[in-house]
mmCIF file with all atom_site columns, C-alpha atoms in Angstrom:
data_model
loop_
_atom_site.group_PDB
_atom_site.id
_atom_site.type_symbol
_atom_site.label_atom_id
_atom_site.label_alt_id
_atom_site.label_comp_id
_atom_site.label_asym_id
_atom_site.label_entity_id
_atom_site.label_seq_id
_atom_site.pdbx_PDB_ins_code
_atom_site.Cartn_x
_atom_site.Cartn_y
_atom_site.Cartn_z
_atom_site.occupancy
_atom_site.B_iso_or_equiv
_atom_site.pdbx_formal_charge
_atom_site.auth_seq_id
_atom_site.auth_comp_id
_atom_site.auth_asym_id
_atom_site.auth_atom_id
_atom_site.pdbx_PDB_model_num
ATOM 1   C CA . UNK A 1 1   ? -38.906  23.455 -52.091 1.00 45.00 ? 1   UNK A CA 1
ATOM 2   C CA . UNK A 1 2   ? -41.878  21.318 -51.575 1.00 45.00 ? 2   UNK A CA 1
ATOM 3   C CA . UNK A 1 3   ? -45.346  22.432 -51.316 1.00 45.00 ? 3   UNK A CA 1
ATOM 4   C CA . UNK A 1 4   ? -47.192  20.818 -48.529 1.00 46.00 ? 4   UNK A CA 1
ATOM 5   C CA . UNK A 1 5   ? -50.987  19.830 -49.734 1.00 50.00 ? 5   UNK A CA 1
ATOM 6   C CA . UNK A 1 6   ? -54.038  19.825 -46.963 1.00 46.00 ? 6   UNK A CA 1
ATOM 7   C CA . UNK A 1 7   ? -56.517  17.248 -47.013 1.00 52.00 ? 7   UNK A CA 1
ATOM 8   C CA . UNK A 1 8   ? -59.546  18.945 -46.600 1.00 45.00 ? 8   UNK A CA 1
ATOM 9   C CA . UNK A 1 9   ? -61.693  16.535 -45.224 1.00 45.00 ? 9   UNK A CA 1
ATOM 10  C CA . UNK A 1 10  ? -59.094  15.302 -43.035 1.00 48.00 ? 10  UNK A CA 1
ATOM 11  C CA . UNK A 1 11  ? -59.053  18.765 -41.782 1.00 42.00 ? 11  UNK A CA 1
ATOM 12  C CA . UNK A 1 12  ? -62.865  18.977 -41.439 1.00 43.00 ? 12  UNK A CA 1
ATOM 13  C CA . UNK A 1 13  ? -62.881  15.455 -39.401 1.00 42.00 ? 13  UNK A CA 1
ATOM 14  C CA . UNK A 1 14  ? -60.190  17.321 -36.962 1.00 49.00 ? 14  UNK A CA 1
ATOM 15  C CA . UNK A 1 15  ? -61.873  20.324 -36.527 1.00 41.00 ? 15  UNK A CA 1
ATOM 16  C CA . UNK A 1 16  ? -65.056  18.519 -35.768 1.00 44.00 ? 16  UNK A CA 1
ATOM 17  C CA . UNK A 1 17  ? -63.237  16.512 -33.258 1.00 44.00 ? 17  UNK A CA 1
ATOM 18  C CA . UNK A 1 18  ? -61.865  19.019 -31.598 1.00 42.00 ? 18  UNK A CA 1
ATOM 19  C CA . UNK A 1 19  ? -65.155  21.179 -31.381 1.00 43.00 ? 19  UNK A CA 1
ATOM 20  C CA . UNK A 1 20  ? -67.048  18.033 -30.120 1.00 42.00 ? 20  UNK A CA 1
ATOM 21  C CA . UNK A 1 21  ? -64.015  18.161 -27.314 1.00 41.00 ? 21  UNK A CA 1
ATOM 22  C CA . UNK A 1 22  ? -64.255  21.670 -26.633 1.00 39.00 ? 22  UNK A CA 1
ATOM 23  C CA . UNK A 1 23  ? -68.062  21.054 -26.538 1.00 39.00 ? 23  UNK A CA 1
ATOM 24  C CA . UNK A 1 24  ? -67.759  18.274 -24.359 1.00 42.00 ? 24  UNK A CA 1
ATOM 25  C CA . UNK A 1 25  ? -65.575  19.875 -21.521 1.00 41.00 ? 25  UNK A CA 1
ATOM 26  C CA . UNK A 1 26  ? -67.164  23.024 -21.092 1.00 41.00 ? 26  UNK A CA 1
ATOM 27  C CA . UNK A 1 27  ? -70.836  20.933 -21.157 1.00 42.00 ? 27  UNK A CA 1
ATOM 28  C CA . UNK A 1 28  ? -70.283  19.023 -18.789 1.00 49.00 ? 28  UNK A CA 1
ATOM 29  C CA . UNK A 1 29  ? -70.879  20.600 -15.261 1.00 56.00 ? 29  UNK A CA 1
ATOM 30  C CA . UNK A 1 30  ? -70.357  18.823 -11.683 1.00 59.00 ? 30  UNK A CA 1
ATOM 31  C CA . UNK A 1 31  ? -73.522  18.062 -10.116 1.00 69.00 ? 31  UNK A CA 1
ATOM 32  C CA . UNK A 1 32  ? -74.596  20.058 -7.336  1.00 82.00 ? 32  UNK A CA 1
ATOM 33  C CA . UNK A 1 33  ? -77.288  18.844 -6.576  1.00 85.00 ? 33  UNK A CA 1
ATOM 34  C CA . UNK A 1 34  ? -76.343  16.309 -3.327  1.00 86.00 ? 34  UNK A CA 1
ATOM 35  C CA . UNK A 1 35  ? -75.218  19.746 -2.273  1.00 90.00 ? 35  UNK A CA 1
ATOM 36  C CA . UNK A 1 36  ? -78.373  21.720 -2.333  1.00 90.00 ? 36  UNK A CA 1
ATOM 37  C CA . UNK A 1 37  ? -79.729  18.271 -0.331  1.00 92.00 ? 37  UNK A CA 1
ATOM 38  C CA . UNK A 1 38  ? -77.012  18.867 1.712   1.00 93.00 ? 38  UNK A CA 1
ATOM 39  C CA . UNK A 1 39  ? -78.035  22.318 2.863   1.00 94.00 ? 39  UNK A CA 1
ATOM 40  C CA . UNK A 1 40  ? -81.507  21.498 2.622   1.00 94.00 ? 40  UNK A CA 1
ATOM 41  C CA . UNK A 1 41  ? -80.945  19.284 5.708   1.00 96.00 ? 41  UNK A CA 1
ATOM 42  C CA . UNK A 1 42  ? -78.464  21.938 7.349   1.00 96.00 ? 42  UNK A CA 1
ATOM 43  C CA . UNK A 1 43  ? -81.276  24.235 7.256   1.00 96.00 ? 43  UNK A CA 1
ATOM 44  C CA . UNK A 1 44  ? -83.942  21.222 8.437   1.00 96.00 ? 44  UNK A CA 1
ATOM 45  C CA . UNK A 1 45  ? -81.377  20.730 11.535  1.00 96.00 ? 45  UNK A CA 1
ATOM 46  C CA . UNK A 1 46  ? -81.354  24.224 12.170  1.00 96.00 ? 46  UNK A CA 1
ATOM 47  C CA . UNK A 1 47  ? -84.785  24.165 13.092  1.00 96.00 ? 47  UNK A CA 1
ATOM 48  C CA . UNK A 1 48  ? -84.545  21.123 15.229  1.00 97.00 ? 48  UNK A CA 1
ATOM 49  C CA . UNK A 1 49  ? -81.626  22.582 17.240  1.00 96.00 ? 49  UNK A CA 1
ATOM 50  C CA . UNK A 1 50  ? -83.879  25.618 17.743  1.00 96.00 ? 50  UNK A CA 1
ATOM 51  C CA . UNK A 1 51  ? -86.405  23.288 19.213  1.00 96.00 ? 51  UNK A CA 1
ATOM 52  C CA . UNK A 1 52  ? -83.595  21.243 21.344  1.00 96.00 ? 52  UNK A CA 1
ATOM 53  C CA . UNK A 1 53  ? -82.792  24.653 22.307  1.00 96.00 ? 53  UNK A CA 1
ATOM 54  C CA . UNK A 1 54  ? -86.473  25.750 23.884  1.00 95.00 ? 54  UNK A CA 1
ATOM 55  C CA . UNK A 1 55  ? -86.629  22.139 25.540  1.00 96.00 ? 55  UNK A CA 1
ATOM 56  C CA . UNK A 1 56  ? -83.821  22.424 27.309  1.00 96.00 ? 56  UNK A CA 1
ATOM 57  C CA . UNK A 1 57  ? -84.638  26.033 28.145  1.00 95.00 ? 57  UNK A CA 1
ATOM 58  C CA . UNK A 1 58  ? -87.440  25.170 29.966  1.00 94.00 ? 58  UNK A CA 1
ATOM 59  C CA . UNK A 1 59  ? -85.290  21.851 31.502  1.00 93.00 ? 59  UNK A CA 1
ATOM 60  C CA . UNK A 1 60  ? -82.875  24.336 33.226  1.00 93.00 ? 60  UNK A CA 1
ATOM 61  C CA . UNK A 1 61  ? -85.653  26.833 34.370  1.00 93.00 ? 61  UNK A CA 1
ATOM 62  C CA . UNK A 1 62  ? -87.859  24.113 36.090  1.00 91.00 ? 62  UNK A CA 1
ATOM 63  C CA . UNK A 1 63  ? -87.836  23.202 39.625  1.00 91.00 ? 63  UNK A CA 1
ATOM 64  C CA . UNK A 1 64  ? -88.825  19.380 38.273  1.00 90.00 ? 64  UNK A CA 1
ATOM 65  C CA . UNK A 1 65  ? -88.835  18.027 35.170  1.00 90.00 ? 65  UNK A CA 1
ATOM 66  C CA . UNK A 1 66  ? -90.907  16.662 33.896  1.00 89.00 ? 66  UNK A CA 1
ATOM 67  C CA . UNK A 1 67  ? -93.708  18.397 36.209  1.00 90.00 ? 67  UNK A CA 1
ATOM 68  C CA . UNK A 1 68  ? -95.401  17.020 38.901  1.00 87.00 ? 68  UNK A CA 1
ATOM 69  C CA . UNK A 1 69  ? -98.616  14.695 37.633  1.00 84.00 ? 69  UNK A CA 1
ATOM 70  C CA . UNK A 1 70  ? -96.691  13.845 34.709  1.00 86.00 ? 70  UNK A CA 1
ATOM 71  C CA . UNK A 1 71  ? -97.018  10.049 34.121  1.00 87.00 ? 71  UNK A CA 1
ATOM 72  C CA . UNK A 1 72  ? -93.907  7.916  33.617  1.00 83.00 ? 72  UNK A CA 1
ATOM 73  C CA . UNK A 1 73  ? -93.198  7.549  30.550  1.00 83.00 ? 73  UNK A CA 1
ATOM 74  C CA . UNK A 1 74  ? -92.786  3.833  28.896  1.00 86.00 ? 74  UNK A CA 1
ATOM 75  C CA . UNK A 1 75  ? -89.522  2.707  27.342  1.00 92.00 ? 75  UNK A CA 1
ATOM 76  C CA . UNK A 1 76  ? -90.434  -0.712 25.841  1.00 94.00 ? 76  UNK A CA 1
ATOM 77  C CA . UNK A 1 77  ? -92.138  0.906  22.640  1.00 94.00 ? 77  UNK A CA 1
ATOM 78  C CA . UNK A 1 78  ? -90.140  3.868  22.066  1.00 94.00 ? 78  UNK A CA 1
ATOM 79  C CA . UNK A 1 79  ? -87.239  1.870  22.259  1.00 95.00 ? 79  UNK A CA 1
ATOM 80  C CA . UNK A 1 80  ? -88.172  -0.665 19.703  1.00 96.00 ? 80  UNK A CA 1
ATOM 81  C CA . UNK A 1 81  ? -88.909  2.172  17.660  1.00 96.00 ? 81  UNK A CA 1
ATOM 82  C CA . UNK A 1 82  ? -85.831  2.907  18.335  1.00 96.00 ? 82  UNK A CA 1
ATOM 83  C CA . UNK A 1 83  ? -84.137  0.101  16.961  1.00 97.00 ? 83  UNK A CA 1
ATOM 84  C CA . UNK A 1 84  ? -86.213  -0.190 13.806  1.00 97.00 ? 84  UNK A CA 1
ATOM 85  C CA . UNK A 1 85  ? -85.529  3.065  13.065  1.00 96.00 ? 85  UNK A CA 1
ATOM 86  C CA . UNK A 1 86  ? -81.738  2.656  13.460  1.00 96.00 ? 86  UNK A CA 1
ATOM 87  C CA . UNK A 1 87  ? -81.678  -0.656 11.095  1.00 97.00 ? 87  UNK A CA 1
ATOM 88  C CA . UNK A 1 88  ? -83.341  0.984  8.714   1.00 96.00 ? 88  UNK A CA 1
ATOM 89  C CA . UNK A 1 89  ? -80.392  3.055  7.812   1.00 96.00 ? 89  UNK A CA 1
ATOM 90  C CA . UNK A 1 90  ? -78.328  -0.463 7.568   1.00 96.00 ? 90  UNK A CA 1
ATOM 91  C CA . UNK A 1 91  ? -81.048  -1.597 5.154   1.00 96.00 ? 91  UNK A CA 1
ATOM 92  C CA . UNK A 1 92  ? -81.312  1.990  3.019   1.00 95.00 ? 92  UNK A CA 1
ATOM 93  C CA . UNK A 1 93  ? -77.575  1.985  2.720   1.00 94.00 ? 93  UNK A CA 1
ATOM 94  C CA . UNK A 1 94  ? -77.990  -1.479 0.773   1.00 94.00 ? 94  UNK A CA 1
ATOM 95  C CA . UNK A 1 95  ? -80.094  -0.228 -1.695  1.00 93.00 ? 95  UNK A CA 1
ATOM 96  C CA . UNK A 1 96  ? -77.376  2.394  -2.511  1.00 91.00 ? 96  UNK A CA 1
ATOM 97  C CA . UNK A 1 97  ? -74.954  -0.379 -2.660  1.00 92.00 ? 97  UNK A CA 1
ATOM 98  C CA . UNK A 1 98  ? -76.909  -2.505 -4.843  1.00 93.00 ? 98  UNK A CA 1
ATOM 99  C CA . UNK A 1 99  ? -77.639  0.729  -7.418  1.00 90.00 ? 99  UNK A CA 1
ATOM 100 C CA . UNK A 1 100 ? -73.934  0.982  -7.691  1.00 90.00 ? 100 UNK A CA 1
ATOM 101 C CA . UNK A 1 101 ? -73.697  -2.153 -9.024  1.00 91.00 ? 101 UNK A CA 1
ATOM 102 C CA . UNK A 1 102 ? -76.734  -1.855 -11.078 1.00 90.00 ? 102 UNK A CA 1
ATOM 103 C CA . UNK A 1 103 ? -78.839  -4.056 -9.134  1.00 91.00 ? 103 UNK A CA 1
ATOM 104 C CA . UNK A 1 104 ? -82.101  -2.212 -9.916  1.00 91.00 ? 104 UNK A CA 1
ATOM 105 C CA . UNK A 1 105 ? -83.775  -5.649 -8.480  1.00 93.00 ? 105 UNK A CA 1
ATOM 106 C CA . UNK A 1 106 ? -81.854  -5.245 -5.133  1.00 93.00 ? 106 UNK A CA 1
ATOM 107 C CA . UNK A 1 107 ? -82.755  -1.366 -4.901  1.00 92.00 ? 107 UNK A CA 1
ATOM 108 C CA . UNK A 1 108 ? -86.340  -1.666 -4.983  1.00 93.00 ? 108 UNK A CA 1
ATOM 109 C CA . UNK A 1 109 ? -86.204  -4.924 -2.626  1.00 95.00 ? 109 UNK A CA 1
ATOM 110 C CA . UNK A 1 110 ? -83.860  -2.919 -0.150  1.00 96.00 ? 110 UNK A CA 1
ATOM 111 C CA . UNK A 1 111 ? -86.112  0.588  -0.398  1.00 96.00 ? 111 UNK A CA 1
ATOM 112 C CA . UNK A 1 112 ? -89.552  -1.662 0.159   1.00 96.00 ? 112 UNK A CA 1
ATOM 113 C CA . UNK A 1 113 ? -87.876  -3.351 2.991   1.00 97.00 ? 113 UNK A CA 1
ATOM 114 C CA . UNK A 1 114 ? -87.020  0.346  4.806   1.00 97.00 ? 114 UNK A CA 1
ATOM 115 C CA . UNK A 1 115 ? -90.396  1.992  3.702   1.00 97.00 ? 115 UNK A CA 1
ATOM 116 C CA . UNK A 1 116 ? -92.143  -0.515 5.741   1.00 97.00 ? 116 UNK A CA 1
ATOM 117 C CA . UNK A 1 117 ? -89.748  -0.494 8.407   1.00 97.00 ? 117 UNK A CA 1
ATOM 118 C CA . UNK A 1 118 ? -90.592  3.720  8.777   1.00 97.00 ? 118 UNK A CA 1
ATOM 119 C CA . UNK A 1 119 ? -94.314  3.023  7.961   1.00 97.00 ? 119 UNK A CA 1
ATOM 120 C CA . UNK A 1 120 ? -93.715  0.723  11.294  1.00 97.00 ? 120 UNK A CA 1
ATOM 121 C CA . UNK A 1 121 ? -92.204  3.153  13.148  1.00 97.00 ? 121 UNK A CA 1
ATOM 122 C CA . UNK A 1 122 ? -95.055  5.735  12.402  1.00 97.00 ? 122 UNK A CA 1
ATOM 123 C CA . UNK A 1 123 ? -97.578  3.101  13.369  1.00 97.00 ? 123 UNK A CA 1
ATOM 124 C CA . UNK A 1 124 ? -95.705  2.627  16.870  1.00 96.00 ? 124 UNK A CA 1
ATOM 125 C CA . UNK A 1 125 ? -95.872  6.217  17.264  1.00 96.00 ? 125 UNK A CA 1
ATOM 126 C CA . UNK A 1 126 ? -99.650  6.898  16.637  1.00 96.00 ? 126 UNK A CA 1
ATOM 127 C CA . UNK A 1 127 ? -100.416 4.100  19.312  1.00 96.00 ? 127 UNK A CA 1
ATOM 128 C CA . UNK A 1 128 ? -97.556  5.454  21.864  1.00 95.00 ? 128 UNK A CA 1
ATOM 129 C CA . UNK A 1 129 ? -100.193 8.355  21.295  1.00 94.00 ? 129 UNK A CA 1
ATOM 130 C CA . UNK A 1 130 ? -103.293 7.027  21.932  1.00 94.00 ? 130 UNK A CA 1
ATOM 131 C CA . UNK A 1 131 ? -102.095 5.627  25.394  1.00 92.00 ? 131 UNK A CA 1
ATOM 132 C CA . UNK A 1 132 ? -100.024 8.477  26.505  1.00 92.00 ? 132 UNK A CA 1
ATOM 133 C CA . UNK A 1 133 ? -101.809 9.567  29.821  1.00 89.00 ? 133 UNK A CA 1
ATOM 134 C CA . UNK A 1 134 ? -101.154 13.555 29.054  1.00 90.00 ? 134 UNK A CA 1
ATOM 135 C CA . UNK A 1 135 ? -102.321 15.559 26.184  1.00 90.00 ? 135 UNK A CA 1
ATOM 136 C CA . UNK A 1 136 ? -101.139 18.401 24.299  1.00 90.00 ? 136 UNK A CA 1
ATOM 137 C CA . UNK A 1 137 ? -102.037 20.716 26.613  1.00 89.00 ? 137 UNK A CA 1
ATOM 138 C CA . UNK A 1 138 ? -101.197 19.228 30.250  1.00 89.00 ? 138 UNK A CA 1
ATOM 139 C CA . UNK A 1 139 ? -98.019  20.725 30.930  1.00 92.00 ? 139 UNK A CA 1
ATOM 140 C CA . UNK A 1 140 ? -95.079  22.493 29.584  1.00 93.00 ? 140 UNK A CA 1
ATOM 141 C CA . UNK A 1 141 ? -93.416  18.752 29.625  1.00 93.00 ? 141 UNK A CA 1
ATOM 142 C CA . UNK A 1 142 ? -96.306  17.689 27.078  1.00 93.00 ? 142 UNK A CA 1
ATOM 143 C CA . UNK A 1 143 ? -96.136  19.833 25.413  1.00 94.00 ? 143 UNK A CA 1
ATOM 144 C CA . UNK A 1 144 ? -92.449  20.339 24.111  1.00 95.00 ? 144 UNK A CA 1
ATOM 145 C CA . UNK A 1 145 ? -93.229  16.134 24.071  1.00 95.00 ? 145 UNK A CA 1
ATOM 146 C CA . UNK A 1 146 ? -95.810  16.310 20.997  1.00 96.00 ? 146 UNK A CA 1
ATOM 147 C CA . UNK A 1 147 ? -94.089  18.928 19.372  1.00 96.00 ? 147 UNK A CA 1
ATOM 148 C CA . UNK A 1 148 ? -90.704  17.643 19.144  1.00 97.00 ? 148 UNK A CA 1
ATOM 149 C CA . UNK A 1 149 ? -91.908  13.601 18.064  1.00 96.00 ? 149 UNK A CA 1
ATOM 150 C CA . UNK A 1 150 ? -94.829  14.532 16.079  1.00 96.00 ? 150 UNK A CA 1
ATOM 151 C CA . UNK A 1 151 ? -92.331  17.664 14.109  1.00 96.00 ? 151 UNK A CA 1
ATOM 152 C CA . UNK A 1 152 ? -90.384  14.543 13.488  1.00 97.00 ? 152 UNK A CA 1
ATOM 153 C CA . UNK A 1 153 ? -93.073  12.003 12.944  1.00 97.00 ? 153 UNK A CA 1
ATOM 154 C CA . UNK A 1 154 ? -94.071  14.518 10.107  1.00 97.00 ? 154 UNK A CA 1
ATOM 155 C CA . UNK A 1 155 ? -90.858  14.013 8.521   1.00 97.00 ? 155 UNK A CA 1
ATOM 156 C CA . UNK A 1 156 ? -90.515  10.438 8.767   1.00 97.00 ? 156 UNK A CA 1
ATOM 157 C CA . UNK A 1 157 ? -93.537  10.640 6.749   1.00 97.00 ? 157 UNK A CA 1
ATOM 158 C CA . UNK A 1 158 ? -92.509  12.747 4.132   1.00 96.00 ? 158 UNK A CA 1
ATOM 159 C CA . UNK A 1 159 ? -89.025  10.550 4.031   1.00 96.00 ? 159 UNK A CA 1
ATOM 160 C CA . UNK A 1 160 ? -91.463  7.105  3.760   1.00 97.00 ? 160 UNK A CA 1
ATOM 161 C CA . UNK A 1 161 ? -92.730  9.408  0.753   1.00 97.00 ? 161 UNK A CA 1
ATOM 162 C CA . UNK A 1 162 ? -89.444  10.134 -0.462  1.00 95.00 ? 162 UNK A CA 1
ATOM 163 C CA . UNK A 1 163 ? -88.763  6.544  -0.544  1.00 96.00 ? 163 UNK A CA 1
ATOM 164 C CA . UNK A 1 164 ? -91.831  5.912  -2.481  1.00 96.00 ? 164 UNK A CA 1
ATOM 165 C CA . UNK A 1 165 ? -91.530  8.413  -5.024  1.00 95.00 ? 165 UNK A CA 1
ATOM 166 C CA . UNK A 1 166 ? -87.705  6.723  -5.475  1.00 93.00 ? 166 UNK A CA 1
ATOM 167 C CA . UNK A 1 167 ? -89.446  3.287  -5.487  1.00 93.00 ? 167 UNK A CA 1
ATOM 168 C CA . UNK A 1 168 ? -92.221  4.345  -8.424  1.00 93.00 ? 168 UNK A CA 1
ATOM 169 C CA . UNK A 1 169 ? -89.419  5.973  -10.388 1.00 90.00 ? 169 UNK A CA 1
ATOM 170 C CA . UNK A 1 170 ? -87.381  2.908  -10.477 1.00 89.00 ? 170 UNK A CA 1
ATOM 171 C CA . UNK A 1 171 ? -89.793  1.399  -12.297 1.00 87.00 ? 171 UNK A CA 1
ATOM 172 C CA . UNK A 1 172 ? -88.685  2.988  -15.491 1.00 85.00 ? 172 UNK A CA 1
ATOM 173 C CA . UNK A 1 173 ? -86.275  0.734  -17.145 1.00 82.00 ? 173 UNK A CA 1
ATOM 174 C CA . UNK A 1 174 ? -82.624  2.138  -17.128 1.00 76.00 ? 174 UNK A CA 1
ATOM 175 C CA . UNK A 1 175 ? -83.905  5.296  -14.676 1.00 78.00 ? 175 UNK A CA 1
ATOM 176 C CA . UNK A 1 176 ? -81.491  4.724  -11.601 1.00 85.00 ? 176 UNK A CA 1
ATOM 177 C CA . UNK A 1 177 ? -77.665  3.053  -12.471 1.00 82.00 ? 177 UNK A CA 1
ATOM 178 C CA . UNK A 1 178 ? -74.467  2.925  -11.372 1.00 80.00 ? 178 UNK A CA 1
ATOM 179 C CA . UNK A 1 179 ? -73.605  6.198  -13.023 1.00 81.00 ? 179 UNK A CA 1
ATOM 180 C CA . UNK A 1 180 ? -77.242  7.715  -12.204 1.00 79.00 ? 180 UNK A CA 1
ATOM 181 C CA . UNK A 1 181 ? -79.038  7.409  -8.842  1.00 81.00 ? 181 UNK A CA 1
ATOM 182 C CA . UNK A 1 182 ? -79.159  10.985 -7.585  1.00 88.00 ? 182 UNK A CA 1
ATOM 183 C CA . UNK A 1 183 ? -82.880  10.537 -6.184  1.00 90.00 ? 183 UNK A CA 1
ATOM 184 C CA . UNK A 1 184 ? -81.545  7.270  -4.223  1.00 91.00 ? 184 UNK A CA 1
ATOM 185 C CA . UNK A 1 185 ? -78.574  8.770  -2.727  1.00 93.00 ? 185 UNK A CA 1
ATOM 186 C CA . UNK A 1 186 ? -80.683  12.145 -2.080  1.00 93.00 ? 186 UNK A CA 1
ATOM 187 C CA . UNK A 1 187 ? -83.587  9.663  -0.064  1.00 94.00 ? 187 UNK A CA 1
ATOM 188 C CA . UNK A 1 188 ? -81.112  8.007  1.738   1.00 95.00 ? 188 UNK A CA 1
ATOM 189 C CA . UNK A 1 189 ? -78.638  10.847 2.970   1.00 95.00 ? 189 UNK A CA 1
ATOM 190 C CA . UNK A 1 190 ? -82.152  12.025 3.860   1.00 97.00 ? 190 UNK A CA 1
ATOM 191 C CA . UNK A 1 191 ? -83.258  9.255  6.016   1.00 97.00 ? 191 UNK A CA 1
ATOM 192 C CA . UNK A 1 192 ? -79.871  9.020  7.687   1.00 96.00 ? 192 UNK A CA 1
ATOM 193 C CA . UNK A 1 193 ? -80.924  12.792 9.082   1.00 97.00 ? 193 UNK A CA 1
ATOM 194 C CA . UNK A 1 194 ? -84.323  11.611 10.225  1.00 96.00 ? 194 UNK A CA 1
ATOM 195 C CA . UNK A 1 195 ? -82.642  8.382  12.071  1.00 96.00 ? 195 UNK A CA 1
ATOM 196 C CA . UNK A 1 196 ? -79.933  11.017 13.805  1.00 96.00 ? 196 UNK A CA 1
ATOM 197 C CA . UNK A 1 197 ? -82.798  13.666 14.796  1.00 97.00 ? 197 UNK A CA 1
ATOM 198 C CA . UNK A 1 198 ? -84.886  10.943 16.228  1.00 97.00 ? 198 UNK A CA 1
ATOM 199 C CA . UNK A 1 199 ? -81.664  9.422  18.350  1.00 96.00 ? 199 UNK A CA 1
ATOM 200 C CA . UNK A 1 200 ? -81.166  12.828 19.665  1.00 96.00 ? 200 UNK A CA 1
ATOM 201 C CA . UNK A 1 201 ? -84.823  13.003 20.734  1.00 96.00 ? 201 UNK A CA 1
ATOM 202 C CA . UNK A 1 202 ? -85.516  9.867  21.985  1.00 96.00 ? 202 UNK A CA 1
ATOM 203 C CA . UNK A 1 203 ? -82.268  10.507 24.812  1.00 95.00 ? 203 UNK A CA 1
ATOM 204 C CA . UNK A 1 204 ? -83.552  13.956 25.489  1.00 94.00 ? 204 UNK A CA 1
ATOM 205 C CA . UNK A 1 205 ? -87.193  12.491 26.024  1.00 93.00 ? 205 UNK A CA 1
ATOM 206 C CA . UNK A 1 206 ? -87.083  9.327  26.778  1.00 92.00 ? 206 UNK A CA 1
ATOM 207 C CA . UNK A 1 207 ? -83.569  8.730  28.824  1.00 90.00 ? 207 UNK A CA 1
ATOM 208 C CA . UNK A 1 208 ? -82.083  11.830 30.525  1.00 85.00 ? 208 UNK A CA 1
#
């Protein structure tokens, strides 16, 4: 009968192997973290709904809407607003593209072209302000009015921000990549939720 002999630094390369394995698949962990953006927004809708809810609330309960007194309301501006606004969820979604394919040159080009599209839409919306013929406190109509837009404008902002921060970050050779670009996907699903809120609003204010 033969006796079988054991290497033993075969057998220490194997078991080192195998823990590095074993290591490996219980280390690595999905990433949850487009989900916790995910219900972030949820939660951010939530509160929007709530204020859909009041405005329409006080629609229904009104003998006219908006009030009597209540200037007409202009369409040209809002509605290229509007449109910028819209394209610049075309343009975000190429930056994402181009991270994909590690085109770090292509991300920043595509985030600094949407940043300035949103800092354009803000500026539209502070002079929409300073010509509206109501204030704050004129009527019930008004009032839901600079709420619900400026509530919004507010996170426009934050989302031009958001962009930013992305944009600075980049900057940091081999940050963002095809197999890393959490913070570009997070500002974009983010900006797509800013561009849906504000269609929502501009029909509820602006059109029906």
């Amino acid at each position: 009968m033969q006796s079988s002999t054991v290497d033993p630094a075969k057998t220490a390369l194997n078991y080192h192997a195998t823990s590095e394995a074993v290591a490996g698949h219980h280390g690595e962990h999905p990433d949850h973290r487009i989900f916790g953006v995910i219900v972030f927004l949820i939660a951010e809708a939530m509160i929007f709904l709530g204020l859909f809810a009041a405005y329409l609330t006080f629609r229904s309960v009104a003998p006219i809407w908006p009030p009597e007194g209540t200037p007409e309301r202009e369409l040209l501006l809002p509605g290229i607003n509007t449109l910028i606004l819209i394209s610049s969820s075309f343009v975000i979604h190429k930056a994402d593209t181009a991270i994909k394919k590690n085109d770090v040159a292509g991300l920043r080009n595509w985030f600094i072209a949407t940043a300035i599209m949103g800092a354009i839409f803000l500026a539209g919306q502070v002079y929409e302000y300073a010509h509206l013929e109501f204030g704050l406190t004129t009527n019930l109509y008004a009032s839901t009015f600079y709420v619900l837009t400026g509530f919004h404008g507010l996170h426009v902002c934050f989302g031009v921000l958001l962009i930013l921060g992305v944009l600075w970050r980049s900057l940091k050779k081999g940050r963002y990549s095809s197999e890393s670009h959490f913070g570009v996907e997070a500002a974009e699903l983010y900006w797509h939720f800013v561009d849906i809120v504000w269609i929502v609003l501009f029909l509820l204010l602006y059109i029906l």
